[in-house]
Tab-separated table of C-alpha atoms in Angstrom:
chain	number	residue	atom	x	y	z
G	1	UNK	CA	-30.580	0.902	-5.247
G	2	UNK	CA	-31.730	2.439	-1.981
G	3	UNK	CA	-29.455	4.919	-0.180
G	4	UNK	CA	-29.146	2.515	2.741
G	5	UNK	CA	-27.900	-0.262	0.467
G	6	UNK	CA	-25.493	2.174	-1.210
G	7	UNK	CA	-24.116	3.114	2.191
G	8	UNK	CA	-23.731	-0.529	3.221
G	9	UNK	CA	-21.922	-1.354	-0.014
G	10	UNK	CA	-19.732	1.723	0.427
G	11	UNK	CA	-18.833	0.731	3.948
G	12	UNK	CA	-17.850	-2.740	2.733
G	13	UNK	CA	-15.784	-1.189	-0.078
G	14	UNK	CA	-13.991	1.135	2.360
G	15	UNK	CA	-13.315	-1.714	4.796
G	16	UNK	CA	-12.120	-3.984	1.994
G	17	UNK	CA	-9.883	-1.253	0.583
G	18	UNK	CA	-8.401	-0.561	3.999
G	19	UNK	CA	-7.744	-4.270	4.497
G	20	UNK	CA	-6.112	-4.439	1.055
G	21	UNK	CA	-3.806	-1.543	1.955
G	22	UNK	CA	-2.796	-3.206	5.227
G	23	UNK	CA	-2.206	-6.515	3.428
G	24	UNK	CA	-0.012	-4.804	0.830
G	25	UNK	CA	2.074	-3.164	3.566
G	26	UNK	CA	2.460	-6.454	5.423
G	27	UNK	CA	2.948	-8.884	2.530
G	28	UNK	CA	5.050	-6.577	0.325
G	29	UNK	CA	4.384	-8.345	-2.979
G	30	UNK	CA	7.186	-7.514	-5.439
G	31	UNK	CA	5.326	-8.105	-8.698
G	32	UNK	CA	1.796	-7.736	-9.970
G	33	UNK	CA	1.661	-11.552	-10.240
G	34	UNK	CA	2.345	-11.742	-6.501
G	35	UNK	CA	-0.385	-9.181	-5.816
G	36	UNK	CA	-2.835	-11.172	-7.939
G	37	UNK	CA	-1.744	-14.491	-6.429
G	38	UNK	CA	-1.922	-13.140	-2.902
G	39	UNK	CA	-5.429	-11.828	-3.411
G	40	UNK	CA	-6.698	-14.994	-5.076
G	41	UNK	CA	-5.120	-17.217	-2.429
G	42	UNK	CA	-6.810	-15.127	0.268
G	43	UNK	CA	-10.163	-16.228	-1.122
G	44	UNK	CA	-8.904	-19.739	-1.877
G	45	UNK	CA	-8.872	-19.390	-5.664
G	46	UNK	CA	-5.138	-19.561	-6.338
G	47	UNK	CA	-4.037	-22.472	-8.546
G	48	UNK	CA	-0.567	-23.285	-9.851
G	49	UNK	CA	0.151	-24.168	-13.466
G	50	UNK	CA	0.220	-27.973	-13.203
G	51	UNK	CA	1.867	-28.443	-16.581
G	52	UNK	CA	4.749	-26.099	-15.730
G	53	UNK	CA	5.101	-27.853	-12.371
G	54	UNK	CA	5.362	-31.242	-14.079
G	55	UNK	CA	8.006	-29.832	-16.432
G	56	UNK	CA	9.918	-28.485	-13.447
G	57	UNK	CA	9.754	-31.873	-11.765
G	58	UNK	CA	11.164	-33.568	-14.878
G	59	UNK	CA	14.053	-31.095	-15.014
G	60	UNK	CA	14.632	-31.480	-11.279
G	61	UNK	CA	14.868	-35.262	-11.497
G	62	UNK	CA	17.311	-34.942	-14.391
G	63	UNK	CA	19.533	-32.604	-12.285
G	64	UNK	CA	18.793	-29.608	-14.515
G	65	UNK	CA	18.236	-27.329	-11.591
G	66	UNK	CA	18.252	-23.912	-13.306
G	67	UNK	CA	15.656	-25.105	-15.806
G	68	UNK	CA	13.691	-26.739	-13.007
G	69	UNK	CA	13.563	-23.535	-10.991
G	70	UNK	CA	12.488	-21.548	-14.033
G	71	UNK	CA	9.608	-23.960	-14.653
G	72	UNK	CA	8.626	-23.928	-10.975
G	73	UNK	CA	8.648	-20.116	-10.956
G	74	UNK	CA	6.404	-20.200	-14.002
G	75	UNK	CA	4.102	-22.645	-12.256
G	76	UNK	CA	3.857	-20.511	-9.125
G	77	UNK	CA	4.448	-16.869	-10.154
G	78	UNK	CA	2.925	-15.533	-6.962
G	79	UNK	CA	5.161	-17.780	-4.786
G	80	UNK	CA	2.113	-18.916	-2.901
G	81	UNK	CA	2.273	-22.691	-3.293
G	82	UNK	CA	4.128	-24.435	-0.486
G	83	UNK	CA	5.036	-27.581	-2.447
G	84	UNK	CA	6.414	-25.666	-5.435
G	85	UNK	CA	8.482	-23.435	-3.157
G	86	UNK	CA	9.776	-26.560	-1.393
G	87	UNK	CA	10.974	-27.994	-4.717
G	88	UNK	CA	12.588	-24.657	-5.590
G	89	UNK	CA	14.432	-24.811	-2.274
G	90	UNK	CA	15.466	-28.404	-2.970
G	91	UNK	CA	16.747	-27.374	-6.423
G	92	UNK	CA	18.862	-24.648	-4.838
G	93	UNK	CA	20.194	-27.139	-2.267
G	94	UNK	CA	21.108	-29.812	-4.800
G	95	UNK	CA	22.752	-27.307	-7.140
G	96	UNK	CA	24.710	-25.719	-4.306
G	97	UNK	CA	25.810	-28.976	-2.683
G	98	UNK	CA	29.408	-30.039	-3.246
G	99	UNK	CA	31.660	-32.778	-1.902
G	100	UNK	CA	34.415	-30.321	-1.018
G	101	UNK	CA	32.440	-27.171	-0.325
G	102	UNK	CA	28.894	-25.852	-0.651
G	103	UNK	CA	27.788	-22.744	-2.500
G	104	UNK	CA	26.610	-20.440	0.286
G	105	UNK	CA	24.695	-18.141	-2.062
G	106	UNK	CA	22.564	-20.997	-3.379
G	107	UNK	CA	22.107	-22.403	0.119
G	108	UNK	CA	20.849	-19.036	1.357
G	109	UNK	CA	18.450	-18.901	-1.590
G	110	UNK	CA	17.274	-22.362	-0.548
G	111	UNK	CA	16.557	-21.084	2.959
G	112	UNK	CA	14.582	-18.144	1.562
G	113	UNK	CA	12.497	-20.489	-0.578
G	114	UNK	CA	11.976	-22.741	2.451
G	115	UNK	CA	10.761	-19.740	4.437
G	116	UNK	CA	8.209	-19.037	1.724
G	117	UNK	CA	7.210	-22.698	1.611
G	118	UNK	CA	6.670	-22.897	5.372
G	119	UNK	CA	4.844	-19.564	5.417
G	120	UNK	CA	2.372	-20.845	2.826
G	121	UNK	CA	1.944	-24.321	4.324
G	122	UNK	CA	-1.175	-24.786	6.394
G	123	UNK	CA	0.725	-26.586	9.181
G	124	UNK	CA	3.810	-24.391	9.012
G	125	UNK	CA	5.862	-27.171	7.400
G	126	UNK	CA	5.855	-28.966	4.066
G	127	UNK	CA	5.994	-32.727	3.636
G	128	UNK	CA	5.975	-34.307	0.188
G	129	UNK	CA	5.528	-37.909	-0.844
G	130	UNK	CA	8.428	-38.287	-3.270
G	131	UNK	CA	10.671	-41.360	-3.203
G	132	UNK	CA	13.446	-39.456	-5.001
G	133	UNK	CA	13.923	-37.101	-2.079
G	134	UNK	CA	15.927	-38.210	0.945
G	135	UNK	CA	14.731	-35.159	2.843
G	136	UNK	CA	10.968	-35.192	2.187
G	137	UNK	CA	10.027	-32.425	4.620
G	138	UNK	CA	10.941	-28.779	4.973
G	139	UNK	CA	12.238	-29.389	8.512
G	140	UNK	CA	14.747	-32.003	7.301
G	141	UNK	CA	15.827	-29.918	4.333
G	142	UNK	CA	16.210	-26.795	6.455
G	143	UNK	CA	18.420	-28.636	8.961
G	144	UNK	CA	20.626	-29.977	6.147
G	145	UNK	CA	20.954	-26.541	4.507
G	146	UNK	CA	21.716	-24.836	7.824
G	147	UNK	CA	24.381	-27.506	8.583
G	148	UNK	CA	25.872	-26.737	5.171
G	149	UNK	CA	26.043	-23.036	5.975
G	150	UNK	CA	27.647	-23.529	9.390
G	151	UNK	CA	31.451	-23.350	9.638
G	152	UNK	CA	32.806	-26.065	11.940
G	153	UNK	CA	35.870	-28.224	12.425
G	154	UNK	CA	34.184	-31.222	10.825
G	155	UNK	CA	34.298	-29.308	7.546
G	156	UNK	CA	38.014	-30.087	7.461
G	157	UNK	CA	37.440	-33.822	7.811
G	158	UNK	CA	38.765	-35.466	4.601
G	159	UNK	CA	36.119	-38.183	4.895
G	160	UNK	CA	33.596	-35.457	4.090
G	161	UNK	CA	34.156	-36.215	0.395
G	162	UNK	CA	32.393	-39.519	0.953
G	163	UNK	CA	29.237	-37.777	2.102
G	164	UNK	CA	26.243	-38.203	-0.219
G	165	UNK	CA	23.942	-35.569	-1.595
G	166	UNK	CA	20.483	-35.873	-0.087
C	1	UNK	CA	-46.448	43.214	8.388
C	2	UNK	CA	-45.445	44.347	11.860
C	3	UNK	CA	-42.445	42.604	13.454
C	4	UNK	CA	-44.713	41.235	16.162
C	5	UNK	CA	-46.953	39.592	13.492
C	6	UNK	CA	-43.902	38.078	11.863
C	7	UNK	CA	-42.895	36.445	15.157
C	8	UNK	CA	-46.398	35.006	15.537
C	9	UNK	CA	-46.359	33.616	11.991
C	10	UNK	CA	-42.929	32.034	12.592
C	11	UNK	CA	-44.065	30.505	15.880
C	12	UNK	CA	-47.097	28.984	14.166
C	13	UNK	CA	-44.892	27.309	11.573
C	14	UNK	CA	-42.778	25.538	14.247
C	15	UNK	CA	-43.628	21.892	15.125
C	16	UNK	CA	-45.774	21.498	18.233
C	17	UNK	CA	-44.088	20.824	21.571
C	18	UNK	CA	-44.438	17.179	22.696
C	19	UNK	CA	-46.932	16.598	25.460
C	20	UNK	CA	-45.620	15.871	28.950
C	21	UNK	CA	-44.644	12.197	29.192
C	22	UNK	CA	-44.821	11.660	25.445
C	23	UNK	CA	-41.775	10.365	23.614
C	24	UNK	CA	-39.784	13.096	21.844
C	25	UNK	CA	-40.125	13.097	18.070
C	26	UNK	CA	-37.436	11.174	16.218
C	27	UNK	CA	-34.527	13.380	15.138
C	28	UNK	CA	-34.335	13.771	11.421
C	29	UNK	CA	-31.349	12.031	9.902
C	30	UNK	CA	-29.147	14.532	8.054
C	31	UNK	CA	-27.050	13.329	5.214
C	32	UNK	CA	-24.957	15.654	3.061
C	33	UNK	CA	-27.726	17.537	1.200
C	34	UNK	CA	-29.362	18.728	4.403
C	35	UNK	CA	-30.702	21.790	2.648
C	36	UNK	CA	-31.944	21.987	-0.872
C	37	UNK	CA	-31.644	25.238	-2.830
C	38	UNK	CA	-35.302	26.076	-2.809
C	39	UNK	CA	-35.636	25.490	0.893
C	40	UNK	CA	-37.580	22.305	0.216
C	41	UNK	CA	-36.924	18.912	1.750
C	42	UNK	CA	-34.417	16.290	0.692
C	43	UNK	CA	-35.634	14.423	-2.360
C	44	UNK	CA	-34.880	10.695	-2.751
C	45	UNK	CA	-32.614	11.549	-5.695
C	46	UNK	CA	-30.612	14.000	-3.553
C	47	UNK	CA	-30.391	11.448	-0.774
C	48	UNK	CA	-29.160	8.732	-3.113
C	49	UNK	CA	-26.675	11.099	-4.735
C	50	UNK	CA	-25.315	12.086	-1.342
C	51	UNK	CA	-25.076	8.443	-0.310
C	52	UNK	CA	-23.142	7.550	-3.460
C	53	UNK	CA	-20.749	10.445	-2.950
C	54	UNK	CA	-20.141	9.785	0.743
C	55	UNK	CA	-20.103	6.016	0.666
C	56	UNK	CA	-18.606	5.173	-2.725
C	57	UNK	CA	-16.965	8.096	-4.556
C	58	UNK	CA	-15.045	9.728	-1.702
C	59	UNK	CA	-13.726	6.468	-0.159
C	60	UNK	CA	-12.659	5.205	-3.595
C	61	UNK	CA	-10.844	8.462	-4.412
C	62	UNK	CA	-8.978	8.547	-1.098
C	63	UNK	CA	-8.270	4.801	-1.256
C	64	UNK	CA	-6.949	5.266	-4.794
C	65	UNK	CA	-4.729	8.126	-3.658
C	66	UNK	CA	-3.383	6.113	-0.712
C	67	UNK	CA	-2.840	2.983	-2.796
C	68	UNK	CA	-1.138	4.679	-5.737
C	69	UNK	CA	0.992	6.870	-3.468
C	70	UNK	CA	2.222	3.846	-1.541
C	71	UNK	CA	3.731	2.177	-4.629
C	72	UNK	CA	7.509	2.444	-4.944
C	73	UNK	CA	9.180	1.205	-8.103
C	74	UNK	CA	12.814	0.157	-8.081
C	75	UNK	CA	15.088	0.525	-11.128
C	76	UNK	CA	14.613	-3.167	-11.936
C	77	UNK	CA	10.841	-2.747	-11.971
C	78	UNK	CA	10.292	-4.487	-8.621
C	79	UNK	CA	7.322	-3.158	-6.661
C	80	UNK	CA	7.210	-2.236	-3.017
C	81	UNK	CA	4.298	-0.915	-0.997
C	82	UNK	CA	5.607	1.561	1.494
C	83	UNK	CA	3.559	2.471	4.576
C	84	UNK	CA	3.740	6.154	5.570
C	85	UNK	CA	6.645	7.163	7.789
C	86	UNK	CA	5.986	8.681	11.200
C	87	UNK	CA	6.743	12.153	9.814
C	88	UNK	CA	4.328	11.588	6.929
C	89	UNK	CA	1.644	10.501	9.409
C	90	UNK	CA	2.138	13.684	11.428
C	91	UNK	CA	1.953	15.782	8.245
C	92	UNK	CA	-1.129	13.843	7.121
C	93	UNK	CA	-2.802	14.438	10.477
C	94	UNK	CA	-2.018	18.154	10.271
C	95	UNK	CA	-3.346	18.317	6.718
C	96	UNK	CA	-6.549	16.509	7.733
C	97	UNK	CA	-6.844	18.902	10.686
C	98	UNK	CA	-6.344	21.839	8.336
C	99	UNK	CA	-9.050	20.556	6.018
C	100	UNK	CA	-11.483	20.271	8.937
C	101	UNK	CA	-10.529	23.545	10.655
C	102	UNK	CA	-10.783	25.664	7.547
C	103	UNK	CA	-14.090	24.172	6.396
C	104	UNK	CA	-12.863	22.312	3.315
C	105	UNK	CA	-14.929	19.580	4.928
C	106	UNK	CA	-17.951	20.468	7.011
C	107	UNK	CA	-17.497	17.950	9.788
C	108	UNK	CA	-21.143	17.814	11.000
C	109	UNK	CA	-22.181	16.795	7.478
C	110	UNK	CA	-19.960	13.716	7.741
C	111	UNK	CA	-20.247	12.752	11.402
C	112	UNK	CA	-22.590	14.150	14.034
C	113	UNK	CA	-25.207	12.972	16.479
C	114	UNK	CA	-27.908	14.211	14.091
C	115	UNK	CA	-27.009	11.521	11.579
C	116	UNK	CA	-27.853	7.840	11.640
C	117	UNK	CA	-25.340	5.161	12.638
C	118	UNK	CA	-24.719	3.958	9.094
C	119	UNK	CA	-24.271	7.516	7.817
C	120	UNK	CA	-21.821	8.261	10.599
C	121	UNK	CA	-19.917	5.070	9.779
C	122	UNK	CA	-19.604	6.249	6.159
C	123	UNK	CA	-18.457	9.678	7.345
C	124	UNK	CA	-15.860	8.245	9.704
C	125	UNK	CA	-14.584	5.967	6.926
C	126	UNK	CA	-14.154	9.035	4.690
C	127	UNK	CA	-12.278	10.890	7.436
C	128	UNK	CA	-9.983	7.914	8.148
C	129	UNK	CA	-9.230	7.440	4.474
C	130	UNK	CA	-8.612	11.183	4.117
C	131	UNK	CA	-6.011	10.876	6.881
C	132	UNK	CA	-4.310	7.861	5.280
C	133	UNK	CA	-4.362	9.436	1.816
C	134	UNK	CA	-2.924	12.711	3.159
C	135	UNK	CA	-0.110	10.856	4.917
C	136	UNK	CA	0.678	8.805	1.814
C	137	UNK	CA	0.646	11.873	-0.442
C	138	UNK	CA	3.156	13.625	1.818
C	139	UNK	CA	5.219	10.426	1.971
C	140	UNK	CA	5.418	10.043	-1.799
C	141	UNK	CA	6.294	13.702	-2.380
C	142	UNK	CA	9.040	13.893	0.243
C	143	UNK	CA	12.494	12.843	-1.010
C	144	UNK	CA	13.386	9.565	0.648
C	145	UNK	CA	16.859	10.469	1.933
C	146	UNK	CA	19.439	13.193	2.081
C	147	UNK	CA	19.291	16.881	2.811
C	148	UNK	CA	16.151	17.497	0.787
C	149	UNK	CA	14.213	14.934	2.812
C	150	UNK	CA	14.783	17.044	5.928
C	151	UNK	CA	14.264	20.372	4.161
C	152	UNK	CA	11.026	19.361	2.417
C	153	UNK	CA	9.562	17.715	5.548
C	154	UNK	CA	10.315	20.821	7.600
C	155	UNK	CA	8.863	23.036	4.887
C	156	UNK	CA	5.632	20.987	4.817
C	157	UNK	CA	5.403	21.095	8.611
C	158	UNK	CA	5.879	24.859	8.864
C	159	UNK	CA	3.536	25.530	5.979
C	160	UNK	CA	0.746	23.424	7.483
C	161	UNK	CA	1.194	25.020	10.904
C	162	UNK	CA	1.127	28.580	9.532
C	163	UNK	CA	-1.897	27.813	7.362
C	164	UNK	CA	-3.663	26.298	10.372
C	165	UNK	CA	-2.933	29.456	12.349
C	166	UNK	CA	-4.142	31.737	9.529
C	167	UNK	CA	-7.363	29.753	8.877
C	168	UNK	CA	-7.948	30.992	5.334
C	169	UNK	CA	-11.012	30.370	3.162
C	170	UNK	CA	-11.515	26.743	2.018
C	171	UNK	CA	-10.864	27.584	-1.633
C	172	UNK	CA	-7.585	29.289	-0.708
C	173	UNK	CA	-6.533	26.261	1.343
C	174	UNK	CA	-7.089	24.021	-1.665
C	175	UNK	CA	-5.188	26.459	-3.854
C	176	UNK	CA	-2.292	26.613	-1.407
C	177	UNK	CA	-2.147	22.813	-1.048
C	178	UNK	CA	-2.212	22.364	-4.820
C	179	UNK	CA	0.676	24.786	-5.344
C	180	UNK	CA	2.740	23.298	-2.506
C	181	UNK	CA	2.207	19.641	-3.371
C	182	UNK	CA	2.578	20.306	-7.101
C	183	UNK	CA	5.870	22.071	-6.422
C	184	UNK	CA	7.069	19.168	-4.310
C	185	UNK	CA	6.152	16.768	-7.130
C	186	UNK	CA	8.254	18.755	-9.586
C	187	UNK	CA	11.156	19.020	-7.143
C	188	UNK	CA	11.321	15.280	-6.414
C	189	UNK	CA	10.387	13.693	-9.722
C	190	UNK	CA	11.767	16.241	-12.177
C	191	UNK	CA	14.590	18.229	-10.567
C	192	UNK	CA	16.174	15.776	-8.105
C	193	UNK	CA	15.522	12.689	-10.212
C	194	UNK	CA	16.951	14.519	-13.231
C	195	UNK	CA	20.055	15.510	-11.282
C	196	UNK	CA	20.693	11.905	-10.298
C	197	UNK	CA	19.906	10.433	-13.719
C	198	UNK	CA	22.762	8.404	-15.155
C	199	UNK	CA	24.417	9.626	-18.358
C	200	UNK	CA	23.345	12.908	-19.919
C	201	UNK	CA	25.384	15.806	-21.179
C	202	UNK	CA	28.740	16.836	-19.724
C	203	UNK	CA	27.261	20.150	-18.533
C	204	UNK	CA	24.508	18.348	-16.621
C	205	UNK	CA	26.962	15.945	-15.016
C	206	UNK	CA	29.238	18.835	-14.034
C	207	UNK	CA	26.273	20.688	-12.532
C	208	UNK	CA	25.178	17.592	-10.528
C	209	UNK	CA	28.733	17.092	-9.280
C	210	UNK	CA	28.928	20.765	-8.278
C	211	UNK	CA	25.584	20.619	-6.410
C	212	UNK	CA	26.685	17.416	-4.626
C	213	UNK	CA	29.962	19.137	-3.742
C	214	UNK	CA	28.294	22.283	-2.408
C	215	UNK	CA	26.041	20.195	-0.171
C	216	UNK	CA	29.038	18.041	0.948
C	217	UNK	CA	27.398	14.986	-0.610
C	218	UNK	CA	24.279	15.397	1.518
C	219	UNK	CA	21.936	16.067	-1.408
C	220	UNK	CA	20.881	12.428	-1.574
C	221	UNK	CA	19.189	12.745	-4.951
C	222	UNK	CA	17.893	9.432	-6.316
C	223	UNK	CA	17.026	8.710	-9.906
C	224	UNK	CA	13.439	7.474	-10.141
C	225	UNK	CA	11.845	5.672	-13.089
C	226	UNK	CA	9.340	7.824	-15.040
C	227	UNK	CA	6.450	5.587	-13.944
C	228	UNK	CA	7.045	6.646	-10.328
C	229	UNK	CA	6.399	10.272	-11.291
C	230	UNK	CA	3.228	9.397	-13.179
C	231	UNK	CA	1.952	7.393	-10.196
C	232	UNK	CA	2.622	10.303	-7.822
C	233	UNK	CA	0.786	12.627	-10.219
C	234	UNK	CA	-2.177	10.228	-10.320
C	235	UNK	CA	-2.180	10.059	-6.515
C	236	UNK	CA	-2.334	13.859	-6.352
C	237	UNK	CA	-5.227	13.929	-8.818
C	238	UNK	CA	-7.200	11.394	-6.765
C	239	UNK	CA	-6.424	13.286	-3.570
C	240	UNK	CA	-7.515	16.681	-4.875
C	241	UNK	CA	-10.607	15.229	-6.533
C	242	UNK	CA	-11.525	13.814	-3.117
C	243	UNK	CA	-10.864	17.131	-1.375
C	244	UNK	CA	-12.948	18.959	-3.974
C	245	UNK	CA	-15.915	16.627	-3.517
C	246	UNK	CA	-15.929	16.794	0.282
C	247	UNK	CA	-19.049	18.496	1.686
C	248	UNK	CA	-17.656	22.002	2.152
C	249	UNK	CA	-18.787	24.498	4.767
C	250	UNK	CA	-21.213	26.993	3.224
C	251	UNK	CA	-21.674	25.057	0.006
């Protein structure tokens, strides 16, 4: 290898390493899986585990939300897939929804998952084609979750018990 | 041989002056091994070795130091990648300045107008990565909060400023940095982390409580997982390996 080629390769390595450092500071991945997923998604090679996703979907449709989330997390360990994060958010919403009151902790977790979903979506929002969902986009789900977190007089309305889960 | 004859011989060995109007001869490109021990020219092997060191080895060592030193591990095992604080950047800049001023790195052998564009780009990359690695090393060795954070930062600052003023020999600078940073590693990852460790003997707990009491609770010691200490140690190794391999003045 000629010295000039060595220098060119070295320059590319230094630039790539610097970019990696900046990305790590900005993205703050919390696990090695997130680091790996972030790097592979940068070059368009990230793929979710389709089988785990299908399992998660089965659990989700059977209202087994904890199991569903676990399967979705397994499918998307790097939290880089917008659709999977959307379903995780939906699982948090459905588990936290109640006729009398909502679970704020689960609703906040839903918002965090929605943030991840929107951040990873190419258009900044997620829309899924699923007839079982009454809120098939991240915008609709976010509005519903935020309404659930807001304290207002209508919360005291007794007819609220007739409201349906979305 | 008379001195006058020696001058004549030396003048004859110089390259001829360019003729009026002729283009000046191209400046030789100087990479790290500008001089070979026997006074001969730069061999292709030397040139390739210098290129590998400047373009691959040094950037990788400083990148490794910066990367490893930026990792923070929480008790639960969660990772975080912490950019250097403003104070760490100032300390890193001072340390890089110290390294240049005292000749630990011979600056013209990394970046000068006698080198080619690509060589200068490699040299500048090394200098930038040296700065980032220095800042990250100071960041990882400084306690994150409490009284010791202030004390250790101030100690680093004063030490770097006094060393800059004294301008010691390059080998002494490396020695001094190794002792100082090694001491800081022990203080943060062995002494302070040990003081804040949960459990332990009654005597140790009484001693920690007494130290916290003496400092009015300002000690701010945090227990760190063992892996954090090993990572900081690895960062120091990378950093010093990089400093050692820099083209030194007079070497």
